[in-house]
Amino acid sequence: MPIATRLPRSALPVLLLALSGCTIYSPPQGPAPIETRPEPGVVTQQKQPPVAPQPPPAREPNAVAAYSGLVSKARAASAQGDYNGALSLLERAQRIDPDSAEIYLELARTYAAQGQMEQARATAARGTLYCRSQSECEALRALAR
């Protein structure tokens, strides 16, 4: 038998009134926010601070000195046909200075000499992000084509 049939009719409004007090709704406090819209035809611009282009970070002289010997050895190894040895040396040099376009250029040249033209193009394209001189950039772009 349902509960409503067991309760007297006068208890039903009391029960509903008691249950309505258990709500979690609370009316908003304070005045409602007012939305403002610009007039039609009026263009508003938000001011943003100017962003100055950032030059690439300067290369640390110690890093250049640290990897230049590895690059020289890699060039010699590549000239003798030891491309795997040259790549190994250049990868070590790249761990010392991962932002050196010179290393990317040598890597791309070594991949091209080895016949891996796709790898040479991809490496040269990545190296263009770090080139600092016109000649370096031109050499990297030529290999990236």
XYZ file of N, CA, C and O in Angstrom:
580
model
N 0.840 -1.160 0.000
C 0.000 0.000 0.000
C 0.899 1.241 0.000
O 1.803 1.347 0.821
N 0.662 2.211 -0.901
C 1.475 3.417 -0.963
C 1.332 4.252 0.300
O 0.326 4.211 0.980
N 2.351 5.059 0.556
C 2.394 5.896 1.761
C 1.270 6.913 1.749
O 0.649 7.181 2.775
N 0.963 7.479 0.615
C -0.063 8.527 0.527
C -1.432 8.003 0.938
O -2.249 8.748 1.469
N -1.713 6.740 0.736
C -3.026 6.207 1.113
C -3.091 5.905 2.593
O -4.161 5.837 3.162
N -1.958 5.717 3.266
C -1.959 5.449 4.700
C -2.005 6.725 5.530
O -2.388 6.699 6.678
N -1.563 7.855 4.985
C -1.555 9.110 5.722
C -2.911 9.806 5.592
O -3.566 9.725 4.555
N -3.300 10.519 6.637
C -4.538 11.298 6.507
C -4.325 12.436 5.519
O -3.215 12.903 5.311
N -5.383 12.895 4.899
C -5.287 13.934 3.878
C -4.712 15.238 4.426
O -4.049 15.966 3.715
N -4.877 15.529 5.624
C -4.367 16.771 6.200
C -2.857 16.704 6.411
O -2.200 17.731 6.505
N -2.257 15.518 6.453
C -0.821 15.375 6.664
C -0.033 15.605 5.375
O 1.158 15.932 5.414
N -0.664 15.440 4.229
C 0.020 15.580 2.953
C 0.571 17.004 2.744
O 1.736 17.159 2.402
N -0.169 18.086 2.966
C 0.402 19.422 2.810
C 1.541 19.683 3.794
O 2.515 20.345 3.476
N 1.438 19.141 4.990
C 2.491 19.327 5.986
C 3.769 18.618 5.515
O 4.879 19.148 5.633
N 3.595 17.423 4.976
C 4.731 16.661 4.475
C 5.397 17.394 3.302
O 6.625 17.507 3.239
N 4.642 17.934 2.374
C 5.200 18.676 1.245
C 5.907 19.945 1.701
O 6.957 20.304 1.182
N 5.349 20.622 2.686
C 5.967 21.823 3.225
C 7.300 21.486 3.886
O 8.288 22.204 3.726
N 7.370 20.384 4.588
C 8.609 19.968 5.246
C 9.678 19.595 4.220
O 10.859 19.917 4.378
N 9.268 18.910 3.153
C 10.232 18.521 2.126
C 10.732 19.718 1.329
O 11.861 19.728 0.858
N 9.938 20.761 1.170
C 10.370 21.929 0.410
C 11.464 22.693 1.142
O 12.226 23.432 0.537
N 11.581 22.520 2.429
C 12.645 23.173 3.197
C 13.985 22.493 2.994
O 15.030 23.000 3.414
N 14.038 21.342 2.345
C 15.278 20.586 2.148
C 15.947 20.899 0.816
O 16.810 20.178 0.361
N 15.554 21.950 0.165
C 16.130 22.276 -1.132
C 17.529 22.874 -0.989
O 17.870 23.443 0.048
N 18.356 22.756 -2.026
C 19.702 23.324 -1.983
C 19.771 24.641 -2.755
O 20.803 25.271 -2.821
N 18.679 25.073 -3.337
C 18.652 26.321 -4.079
C 18.685 27.493 -3.115
O 17.995 27.518 -2.114
N 19.528 28.476 -3.452
C 19.515 29.717 -2.678
C 19.430 30.863 -3.675
O 20.104 30.872 -4.704
N 18.621 31.848 -3.398
C 18.473 32.963 -4.334
C 19.773 33.754 -4.420
O 20.546 33.807 -3.467
N 20.047 34.377 -5.555
C 21.285 35.149 -5.704
C 21.291 36.335 -4.744
O 20.256 36.926 -4.453
N 22.482 36.640 -4.267
C 22.650 37.753 -3.332
C 23.086 38.987 -4.096
O 23.920 38.920 -4.983
N 22.573 40.124 -3.748
C 22.968 41.393 -4.356
C 22.282 41.625 -5.676
O 21.520 40.801 -6.170
N 22.550 42.770 -6.292
C 21.897 43.112 -7.557
C 22.472 42.273 -8.705
O 23.596 41.806 -8.659
N 21.684 42.100 -9.715
C 22.109 41.339 -10.890
C 23.147 42.144 -11.662
O 23.084 43.372 -11.713
N 24.133 41.466 -12.282
C 25.145 42.200 -13.056
C 24.504 42.824 -14.299
O 23.577 42.280 -14.878
N 25.033 43.959 -14.672
C 24.515 44.685 -15.829
C 25.482 44.479 -16.986
O 26.679 44.719 -16.859
N 24.961 44.015 -18.098
C 25.785 43.782 -19.278
C 25.805 45.045 -20.109
O 24.763 45.621 -20.410
N 27.000 45.497 -20.464
C 27.118 46.685 -21.301
C 27.587 46.262 -22.676
O 28.489 45.448 -22.815
N 26.967 46.833 -23.668
C 27.332 46.541 -25.054
C 27.687 47.851 -25.732
O 27.066 48.882 -25.489
N 28.690 47.785 -26.632
C 29.031 49.026 -27.347
C 27.914 49.394 -28.320
O 27.144 48.547 -28.761
N 27.855 50.648 -28.617
C 26.839 51.125 -29.553
C 27.135 50.543 -30.933
O 28.293 50.317 -31.287
N 26.090 50.301 -31.716
C 26.322 49.772 -33.074
C 27.186 50.719 -33.883
O 27.013 51.930 -33.841
N 28.125 50.160 -34.610
C 29.006 50.955 -35.453
C 30.236 51.456 -34.738
O 31.131 52.002 -35.364
N 30.331 51.292 -33.425
C 31.488 51.741 -32.669
C 32.424 50.555 -32.489
O 32.027 49.495 -32.014
N 33.663 50.715 -32.897
C 34.656 49.655 -32.785
C 35.567 49.980 -31.612
O 36.122 51.073 -31.530
N 35.674 49.021 -30.708
C 36.576 49.210 -29.572
C 37.792 48.329 -29.774
O 37.687 47.205 -30.233
N 38.932 48.855 -29.452
C 40.176 48.103 -29.575
C 40.769 47.896 -28.203
O 40.793 48.810 -27.383
N 41.233 46.683 -27.994
C 41.902 46.394 -26.728
C 43.387 46.658 -26.920
O 43.979 46.250 -27.912
N 43.949 47.338 -25.975
C 45.372 47.654 -26.060
C 46.177 46.446 -25.610
O 45.912 45.868 -24.569
N 47.127 46.079 -26.431
C 48.038 44.998 -26.098
C 49.447 45.548 -26.151
O 49.777 46.345 -27.035
N 50.277 45.098 -25.229
C 51.648 45.621 -25.244
C 52.376 45.139 -26.500
O 52.144 44.031 -26.966
N 53.212 45.986 -27.078
C 53.951 45.571 -28.277
C 54.928 44.452 -27.930
O 55.526 44.427 -26.853
N 55.070 43.516 -28.856
C 55.976 42.392 -28.651
C 57.189 42.606 -29.533
O 57.074 42.659 -30.759
N 58.322 42.758 -28.908
C 59.561 42.954 -29.648
C 60.113 41.594 -30.063
O 60.078 40.643 -29.286
N 60.610 41.469 -31.297
C 61.185 40.189 -31.708
C 62.424 39.878 -30.880
O 63.235 40.762 -30.600
N 62.529 38.641 -30.489
C 63.643 38.226 -29.661
C 64.753 37.657 -30.544
O 64.498 36.754 -31.344
N 65.979 38.158 -30.403
C 67.073 37.581 -31.176
C 67.410 36.203 -30.614
O 67.143 35.917 -29.444
N 67.979 35.333 -31.441
C 68.353 34.029 -30.904
C 69.393 34.200 -29.810
O 70.181 35.156 -29.833
N 69.384 33.321 -28.828
C 70.344 33.470 -27.744
C 71.778 33.371 -28.262
O 72.050 32.619 -29.211
N 72.658 34.141 -27.667
C 74.055 34.130 -28.077
C 74.677 32.779 -27.741
O 74.369 32.175 -26.720
N 75.530 32.327 -28.636
C 76.190 31.056 -28.405
C 77.287 31.248 -27.380
O 78.013 32.233 -27.389
N 77.376 30.298 -26.518
C 78.391 30.368 -25.473
C 79.742 29.983 -26.077
O 79.863 28.937 -26.722
N 80.773 30.792 -25.882
C 82.080 30.492 -26.482
C 82.629 29.134 -26.040
O 83.276 28.451 -26.818
N 82.364 28.751 -24.803
C 82.867 27.464 -24.329
C 82.220 26.304 -25.077
O 82.855 25.281 -25.316
N 80.934 26.445 -25.440
C 80.248 25.386 -26.180
C 80.851 25.245 -27.572
O 81.064 24.130 -28.048
N 81.154 26.374 -28.220
C 81.764 26.330 -29.550
C 83.116 25.649 -29.478
O 83.454 24.795 -30.300
N 83.887 26.004 -28.469
C 85.199 25.374 -28.300
C 85.054 23.890 -28.009
O 85.872 23.083 -28.449
N 84.000 23.507 -27.299
C 83.814 22.107 -26.923
C 83.435 21.247 -28.117
O 83.868 20.107 -28.235
N 82.616 21.771 -29.032
C 82.185 20.923 -30.138
C 82.987 21.117 -31.418
O 82.899 20.312 -32.336
N 83.771 22.170 -31.527
C 84.489 22.428 -32.786
C 85.474 21.307 -33.115
O 85.648 20.965 -34.293
N 86.101 20.705 -32.125
C 87.001 19.582 -32.373
C 86.250 18.377 -32.910
O 86.737 17.670 -33.809
N 85.044 18.151 -32.383
C 84.235 17.031 -32.862
C 83.804 17.254 -34.312
O 83.790 16.323 -35.118
N 83.462 18.497 -34.657
C 83.054 18.810 -36.026
C 84.230 18.619 -36.980
O 84.069 18.063 -38.078
N 85.429 19.033 -36.568
C 86.623 18.855 -37.411
C 86.895 17.373 -37.655
O 87.192 16.957 -38.778
N 86.792 16.580 -36.589
C 87.003 15.131 -36.727
C 85.934 14.504 -37.613
O 86.218 13.595 -38.396
N 84.693 15.001 -37.510
C 83.601 14.479 -38.334
C 83.837 14.797 -39.806
O 83.578 13.955 -40.680
N 84.335 16.003 -40.100
C 84.633 16.352 -41.494
C 85.708 15.426 -42.066
O 85.613 14.971 -43.202
N 86.729 15.153 -41.251
C 87.811 14.261 -41.698
C 87.278 12.844 -41.918
O 87.629 12.192 -42.912
N 86.431 12.385 -41.008
C 85.868 11.039 -41.149
C 84.986 10.953 -42.391
O 85.031 9.956 -43.129
N 84.207 11.979 -42.652
C 83.336 12.002 -43.822
C 84.168 12.032 -45.107
O 83.815 11.374 -46.093
N 85.272 12.773 -45.111
C 86.145 12.842 -46.287
C 86.760 11.479 -46.591
O 87.038 11.163 -47.753
N 86.957 10.669 -45.575
C 87.518 9.326 -45.766
C 86.439 8.284 -46.044
O 86.746 7.106 -46.188
N 85.170 8.708 -46.060
C 84.080 7.786 -46.351
C 83.488 7.119 -45.126
O 82.621 6.259 -45.244
N 83.944 7.501 -43.948
C 83.405 6.927 -42.701
C 82.214 7.775 -42.250
O 82.302 8.563 -41.304
N 81.091 7.596 -42.941
C 79.922 8.418 -42.667
C 79.287 8.098 -41.316
O 78.834 9.007 -40.618
N 79.274 6.838 -40.937
C 78.700 6.476 -39.633
C 79.520 7.074 -38.494
O 78.973 7.557 -37.507
N 80.839 7.041 -38.629
C 81.703 7.659 -37.620
C 81.489 9.161 -37.564
O 81.456 9.767 -36.482
N 81.345 9.780 -38.744
C 81.115 11.224 -38.805
C 79.787 11.576 -38.146
O 79.703 12.542 -37.375
N 78.752 10.790 -38.440
C 77.447 11.057 -37.822
C 77.504 10.901 -36.311
O 76.896 11.683 -35.576
N 78.233 9.917 -35.857
C 78.371 9.712 -34.409
C 79.035 10.918 -33.747
O 78.586 11.393 -32.697
N 80.093 11.414 -34.363
C 80.782 12.593 -33.817
C 79.882 13.826 -33.849
O 79.862 14.623 -32.897
N 79.140 13.991 -34.933
C 78.257 15.152 -35.045
C 77.093 15.079 -34.055
O 76.659 16.106 -33.523
N 76.595 13.894 -33.783
C 75.531 13.749 -32.783
C 76.048 14.092 -31.390
O 75.330 14.695 -30.585
N 77.293 13.726 -31.105
C 77.903 14.122 -29.820
C 78.033 15.639 -29.755
O 77.761 16.263 -28.719
N 78.448 16.250 -30.858
C 78.578 17.711 -30.902
C 77.223 18.375 -30.705
O 77.109 19.389 -30.014
N 76.192 17.774 -31.266
C 74.854 18.345 -31.147
C 74.325 18.264 -29.721
O 73.557 19.118 -29.294
N 74.738 17.268 -28.978
C 74.336 17.202 -27.563
C 74.972 18.340 -26.771
O 74.406 18.811 -25.789
N 76.139 18.784 -27.197
C 76.808 19.910 -26.521
C 76.093 21.214 -26.856
O 75.837 22.040 -25.986
N 75.772 21.415 -28.132
C 75.083 22.644 -28.560
C 73.976 22.281 -29.550
O 74.204 22.238 -30.763
N 72.766 22.016 -29.042
C 71.680 21.594 -29.925
C 71.150 22.705 -30.835
O 70.377 22.424 -31.746
N 71.580 23.941 -30.636
C 71.096 25.066 -31.441
C 72.140 25.577 -32.429
O 72.057 26.714 -32.888
N 73.102 24.751 -32.773
C 74.158 25.181 -33.678
C 73.802 24.834 -35.118
O 73.671 23.665 -35.489
N 73.681 25.859 -35.943
C 73.394 25.638 -37.363
C 74.575 24.978 -38.048
O 74.401 24.213 -39.001
N 75.779 25.241 -37.573
C 76.980 24.625 -38.152
C 76.905 23.102 -38.047
O 77.217 22.382 -39.000
N 76.454 22.620 -36.909
C 76.340 21.175 -36.720
C 75.236 20.615 -37.612
O 75.413 19.559 -38.240
N 74.105 21.301 -37.699
C 73.032 20.854 -38.592
C 73.528 20.798 -40.039
O 73.190 19.871 -40.788
N 74.321 21.778 -40.437
C 74.844 21.815 -41.801
C 75.742 20.616 -42.065
O 75.616 19.949 -43.094
N 76.618 20.327 -41.135
C 77.512 19.174 -41.308
C 76.737 17.863 -41.291
O 77.052 16.942 -42.046
N 75.737 17.779 -40.422
C 74.900 16.579 -40.416
C 74.200 16.398 -41.760
O 74.185 15.297 -42.335
N 73.626 17.480 -42.291
C 72.922 17.406 -43.574
C 73.886 17.023 -44.695
O 73.547 16.199 -45.560
N 75.075 17.586 -44.701
C 76.072 17.240 -45.725
C 76.468 15.765 -45.633
O 76.633 15.094 -46.658
N 76.620 15.286 -44.416
C 77.005 13.885 -44.228
C 75.887 12.947 -44.677
O 76.150 11.946 -45.346
N 74.643 13.284 -44.328
C 73.517 12.460 -44.793
C 73.447 12.463 -46.324
O 73.201 11.428 -46.947
N 73.676 13.630 -46.949
C 73.634 13.718 -48.409
C 74.758 12.881 -49.024
O 74.543 12.176 -50.020
N 75.951 12.938 -48.452
C 77.069 12.143 -48.969
C 76.805 10.649 -48.822
O 77.258 9.849 -49.635
N 76.044 10.298 -47.810
C 75.700 8.900 -47.564
C 74.557 8.439 -48.475
O 74.277 7.266 -48.580
N 73.884 9.382 -49.132
C 72.787 9.050 -50.026
C 71.419 9.124 -49.368
O 70.415 8.790 -49.992
N 71.348 9.585 -48.131
C 70.072 9.720 -47.423
C 69.532 11.137 -47.632
O 69.596 11.984 -46.749
N 68.989 11.368 -48.820
C 68.585 12.719 -49.194
C 67.401 13.246 -48.378
O 67.369 14.430 -48.051
N 66.438 12.405 -48.046
C 65.302 12.870 -47.232
C 65.778 13.332 -45.853
O 65.353 14.368 -45.354
N 66.664 12.542 -45.254
C 67.209 12.908 -43.936
C 68.039 14.179 -44.049
O 68.003 15.036 -43.168
N 68.785 14.318 -45.151
C 69.600 15.523 -45.358
C 68.706 16.751 -45.475
O 68.994 17.793 -44.864
N 67.607 16.641 -46.242
C 66.691 17.777 -46.400
C 66.045 18.160 -45.070
O 65.953 19.339 -44.729
N 65.585 17.162 -44.330
C 64.920 17.437 -43.051
C 65.883 18.073 -42.053
O 65.522 19.020 -41.339
N 67.101 17.584 -42.018
C 68.102 18.133 -41.101
C 68.459 19.564 -41.481
O 68.574 20.440 -40.618
N 68.625 19.804 -42.768
C 68.952 21.163 -43.220
C 67.808 22.123 -42.933
O 68.034 23.268 -42.512
N 66.585 21.670 -43.146
C 65.422 22.534 -42.871
C 65.370 22.889 -41.391
O 65.088 24.031 -41.024
N 65.645 21.928 -40.537
C 65.668 22.197 -39.092
C 66.801 23.171 -38.752
O 66.651 24.047 -37.903
N 67.924 23.044 -39.412
C 69.073 23.911 -39.152
C 68.828 25.356 -39.522
O 69.439 26.263 -38.943
N 67.909 25.601 -40.476
C 67.632 26.994 -40.855
C 67.020 27.790 -39.712
O 67.051 29.013 -39.728
N 66.496 27.091 -38.727
C 65.937 27.794 -37.563
C 67.030 28.435 -36.712
O 66.758 29.325 -35.920
N 68.258 27.954 -36.856
C 69.335 28.388 -35.972
C 70.461 29.133 -36.688
O 71.436 29.518 -36.048
N 70.368 29.345 -38.006
C 71.486 29.969 -38.712
C 71.633 31.428 -38.300
O 70.662 32.122 -38.055
N 72.886 31.856 -38.236
C 73.191 33.215 -37.796
C 73.860 34.042 -38.890
O 73.864 35.249 -38.843
N 74.455 33.385 -39.873
C 75.115 34.134 -40.938
C 74.429 33.844 -42.264
O 73.776 32.809 -42.427
N 74.603 34.756 -43.193
C 73.977 34.614 -44.505
C 74.486 33.371 -45.221
O 73.717 32.631 -45.816
N 75.789 33.121 -45.148
C 76.352 31.969 -45.858
C 75.847 30.649 -45.272
O 75.562 29.702 -46.007
N 75.731 30.602 -43.951
C 75.205 29.406 -43.285
C 73.752 29.156 -43.702
O 73.370 28.037 -44.026
N 72.955 30.212 -43.705
C 71.541 30.097 -44.084
C 71.389 29.648 -45.533
O 70.559 28.786 -45.837
N 72.192 30.218 -46.434
C 72.114 29.846 -47.842
C 72.504 28.383 -48.051
O 71.866 27.672 -48.831
N 73.565 27.922 -47.363
C 73.999 26.537 -47.500
C 72.927 25.582 -46.984
O 72.667 24.543 -47.603
N 72.294 25.928 -45.870
C 71.244 25.084 -45.322
C 70.022 25.057 -46.226
O 69.435 24.003 -46.464
N 69.650 26.218 -46.771
C 68.494 26.277 -47.682
C 68.743 25.467 -48.949
O 67.849 24.822 -49.481
N 69.978 25.517 -49.441
C 70.310 24.754 -50.648
C 70.161 23.250 -50.405
O 69.674 22.520 -51.270
N 70.551 22.787 -49.246
C 70.430 21.363 -48.919
C 68.988 20.985 -48.592
O 68.600 19.835 -48.729
N 68.194 21.949 -48.129
C 66.804 21.663 -47.752
C 65.912 21.489 -48.977
O 64.820 20.934 -48.851
N 66.336 21.932 -50.136
C 65.519 21.816 -51.360
C 65.502 20.431 -51.908
O 66.289 19.614 -51.806
